[in-house]
Short mmCIF file of C-alpha atoms in Angstrom, two decimals:
data_model
loop_
_atom_site.label_atom_id
_atom_site.label_comp_id
_atom_site.label_asym_id
_atom_site.label_seq_id
_atom_site.Cartn_x
_atom_site.Cartn_y
_atom_site.Cartn_z
CA MET A 1 -34.89 -51.65 -11.82
CA THR A 2 -34.43 -53.97 -8.87
CA GLY A 3 -34.49 -52.76 -5.27
CA GLY A 4 -30.82 -53.61 -4.76
CA LEU A 5 -29.74 -51.69 -7.85
CA ARG A 6 -31.88 -48.69 -6.88
CA THR A 7 -30.32 -48.65 -3.40
CA ALA A 8 -26.80 -48.92 -4.85
CA LEU A 9 -27.44 -46.03 -7.27
CA THR A 10 -28.95 -43.91 -4.49
CA VAL A 11 -25.91 -44.51 -2.29
CA LEU A 12 -23.56 -43.73 -5.20
CA LEU A 13 -25.44 -40.52 -6.01
CA ALA A 14 -25.35 -39.44 -2.35
CA ALA A 15 -21.59 -40.14 -2.23
CA VAL A 16 -20.94 -38.08 -5.38
CA ILE A 17 -23.04 -35.18 -4.07
CA GLY A 18 -21.32 -35.42 -0.67
CA ALA A 19 -17.84 -35.48 -2.20
CA GLY A 20 -18.68 -32.54 -4.43
CA GLY A 21 -19.98 -30.61 -1.44
CA GLY A 22 -16.83 -31.44 0.51
CA VAL A 23 -14.56 -30.24 -2.30
CA ALA A 24 -16.63 -27.07 -2.66
CA ALA A 25 -16.40 -26.45 1.10
CA VAL A 26 -12.60 -26.83 1.10
CA ILE A 27 -12.26 -24.43 -1.83
CA TRP A 28 -14.61 -21.94 -0.16
CA LEU A 29 -12.69 -22.11 3.14
CA GLN A 30 -9.35 -21.55 1.37
CA GLN A 31 -10.49 -18.52 -0.57
CA THR A 32 -9.37 -15.12 0.56
CA PRO A 33 -12.35 -12.86 1.21
CA GLU A 34 -12.50 -10.34 -1.61
CA GLU A 35 -14.83 -7.90 0.15
CA THR A 36 -11.97 -6.45 2.23
CA VAL A 37 -9.53 -4.88 -0.20
CA GLN A 38 -8.48 -1.80 1.78
CA ARG A 39 -7.04 -2.58 5.20
CA PRO A 40 -9.41 -1.78 8.07
CA ASP A 41 -8.40 0.97 10.49
CA PHE A 42 -7.76 0.05 14.12
CA THR A 43 -6.17 1.32 17.30
CA LEU A 44 -4.67 -0.89 20.03
CA PRO A 45 -2.25 -0.25 22.91
CA ASP A 46 1.45 -1.07 22.79
CA LEU A 47 3.30 -2.44 25.81
CA ALA A 48 4.05 1.09 27.04
CA GLY A 49 0.30 1.75 27.18
CA GLU A 50 0.36 4.12 24.19
CA ARG A 51 -2.58 3.76 21.81
CA ARG A 52 -1.20 3.04 18.34
CA ARG A 53 -3.11 3.30 15.10
CA ILE A 54 -2.38 1.25 11.97
CA THR A 55 -2.32 4.48 9.95
CA GLU A 56 1.07 5.29 11.57
CA TRP A 57 2.56 2.89 9.03
CA ASP A 58 0.72 4.22 5.96
CA GLY A 59 3.08 4.22 2.98
CA ASP A 60 5.00 1.19 4.31
CA ILE A 61 4.57 -2.44 3.42
CA VAL A 62 3.11 -3.87 6.63
CA VAL A 63 3.37 -7.47 7.74
CA LEU A 64 0.62 -7.64 10.35
CA ASN A 65 0.96 -10.75 12.49
CA PHE A 66 -1.65 -11.91 15.01
CA TRP A 67 -0.03 -14.12 17.65
CA ALA A 68 -0.12 -15.20 21.30
CA THR A 69 2.50 -16.24 23.85
CA TRP A 70 0.75 -19.60 24.37
CA CYS A 71 0.83 -20.40 20.61
CA ALA A 72 3.93 -22.48 19.75
CA PRO A 73 3.89 -21.79 15.97
CA CYS A 74 3.49 -18.08 16.73
CA ARG A 75 6.58 -18.10 18.94
CA GLU A 76 8.53 -20.06 16.33
CA GLU A 77 7.97 -17.55 13.52
CA ILE A 78 8.97 -14.44 15.52
CA PRO A 79 12.75 -14.91 15.01
CA LEU A 80 12.13 -15.16 11.24
CA PHE A 81 10.04 -11.98 11.33
CA THR A 82 12.79 -10.20 13.27
CA GLU A 83 15.36 -11.35 10.70
CA LEU A 84 13.20 -10.19 7.78
CA GLN A 85 12.44 -6.88 9.53
CA THR A 86 16.19 -6.23 9.61
CA ALA A 87 16.69 -7.39 6.01
CA PHE A 88 13.90 -5.20 4.60
CA ASP A 89 14.09 -2.28 7.03
CA ASP A 90 15.67 0.08 4.48
CA GLN A 91 12.86 -0.72 2.01
CA ASP A 92 10.06 0.56 4.26
CA VAL A 93 8.80 -2.86 5.31
CA GLN A 94 7.34 -2.83 8.81
CA PHE A 95 6.46 -5.94 10.77
CA LEU A 96 3.80 -5.33 13.39
CA GLY A 97 2.63 -7.86 15.95
CA VAL A 98 -0.83 -7.97 17.47
CA ALA A 99 -0.79 -10.24 20.51
CA ILE A 100 -4.02 -11.86 21.61
CA ASP A 101 -2.84 -11.82 25.19
CA ASP A 102 -2.40 -9.84 28.39
CA PRO A 103 0.60 -7.50 28.63
CA GLU A 104 2.49 -9.39 31.39
CA PRO A 105 2.97 -12.67 29.47
CA ILE A 106 3.98 -10.65 26.41
CA ARG A 107 6.62 -8.74 28.39
CA GLY A 108 7.94 -12.01 29.81
CA PHE A 109 8.18 -13.49 26.34
CA ILE A 110 9.91 -10.42 24.87
CA ASP A 111 12.44 -10.53 27.71
CA GLN A 112 13.46 -13.98 26.46
CA VAL A 113 13.16 -13.53 22.67
CA ASP A 114 14.45 -10.67 20.56
CA MET A 115 11.39 -9.21 18.87
CA GLY A 116 12.77 -6.61 16.48
CA TYR A 117 9.48 -4.91 15.72
CA PRO A 118 6.60 -3.35 17.66
CA THR A 119 3.75 -5.36 19.08
CA LEU A 120 0.32 -4.21 20.11
CA TYR A 121 -2.00 -6.24 22.27
CA GLY A 122 -5.53 -6.89 23.37
CA MET A 123 -7.90 -9.69 24.07
CA GLU A 124 -11.38 -9.15 22.69
CA ALA A 125 -10.40 -5.97 20.82
CA ALA A 126 -7.46 -7.73 19.13
CA LEU A 127 -9.71 -10.66 18.16
CA ASP A 128 -12.12 -8.14 16.62
CA VAL A 129 -9.25 -6.65 14.62
CA ALA A 130 -8.20 -10.12 13.43
CA ALA A 131 -11.78 -10.81 12.31
CA ALA A 132 -11.90 -7.47 10.46
CA TYR A 133 -8.79 -8.62 8.57
CA GLY A 134 -10.49 -11.85 7.50
CA ASN A 135 -9.68 -14.20 10.38
CA ASP A 136 -13.25 -15.15 11.29
CA ARG A 137 -12.15 -18.46 12.82
CA GLY A 138 -9.59 -17.00 15.22
CA THR A 139 -6.68 -18.99 13.75
CA LEU A 140 -3.24 -18.25 15.20
CA PRO A 141 -0.83 -17.37 13.88
CA TYR A 142 -2.55 -15.26 11.26
CA THR A 143 -0.58 -12.89 9.04
CA VAL A 144 -1.73 -10.19 6.63
CA ILE A 145 0.51 -8.46 4.10
CA ILE A 146 -0.56 -4.87 3.37
CA ASP A 147 0.93 -2.98 0.43
CA ARG A 148 2.12 0.65 0.43
CA ASP A 149 -1.35 1.83 -0.66
CA GLY A 150 -3.04 0.15 2.31
CA ARG A 151 -4.49 -2.70 0.27
CA ILE A 152 -4.51 -6.22 1.63
CA HIS A 153 -2.16 -8.15 -0.62
CA GLU A 154 -2.13 -11.57 1.05
CA ARG A 155 -3.50 -13.46 4.08
CA PHE A 156 -1.97 -16.52 5.74
CA SER A 157 -3.49 -18.82 8.36
CA GLY A 158 -0.86 -20.78 10.22
CA GLN A 159 2.89 -20.57 10.61
CA LEU A 160 4.92 -18.87 7.88
CA HIS A 161 8.37 -19.86 6.70
CA GLU A 162 10.92 -17.79 4.83
CA PRO A 163 10.12 -19.29 1.38
CA ASP A 164 6.48 -18.27 1.92
CA LEU A 165 7.19 -14.68 2.87
CA ARG A 166 10.49 -13.44 1.39
CA PRO A 167 9.38 -13.65 -2.30
CA ILE A 168 6.24 -11.63 -1.54
CA LEU A 169 8.26 -8.93 0.21
CA GLU A 170 10.79 -8.89 -2.64
CA ASP A 171 7.98 -8.47 -5.18
CA LEU A 172 6.30 -5.69 -3.20
CA THR A 173 9.55 -3.80 -2.61
CA ASP A 174 10.42 -4.01 -6.32
CA GLU A 175 7.17 -2.28 -7.35
#
């Protein structure tokens, strides 16, 4: 085998291994962690300063949304969440926001935008909750759908749109 052919085959082999590793990494990053089936318990304050615990909504389908006032896609999906909260309210669906923010910017935002569901807040504590729900990278927005039995049904990184969310809520409310 000539030196040129050996070099070409080595480069080709390295490219194939690299591509395979890249595909494997993308698949791994897109997988939902299976180790967290039951939703983790947490307590965070609401804007009135009351400590609220996720167990308050046990028995409901919970759409848990991690957001921030400085996150444009987060702000854009809140009107949709308010609309769906109203549409599914009589079917025990509860949207719940967790703002990664200070209370003053949140209050200012809520004064401008109708947020038809409760929001809790925190900085480091809220980031810890997001990580416990599978958001190790701190992506915002990040949304978790929890079924009536407290099991994590679905996780979404990034902005949601009605065609992403409505069918899941319809399926869960039909069960």
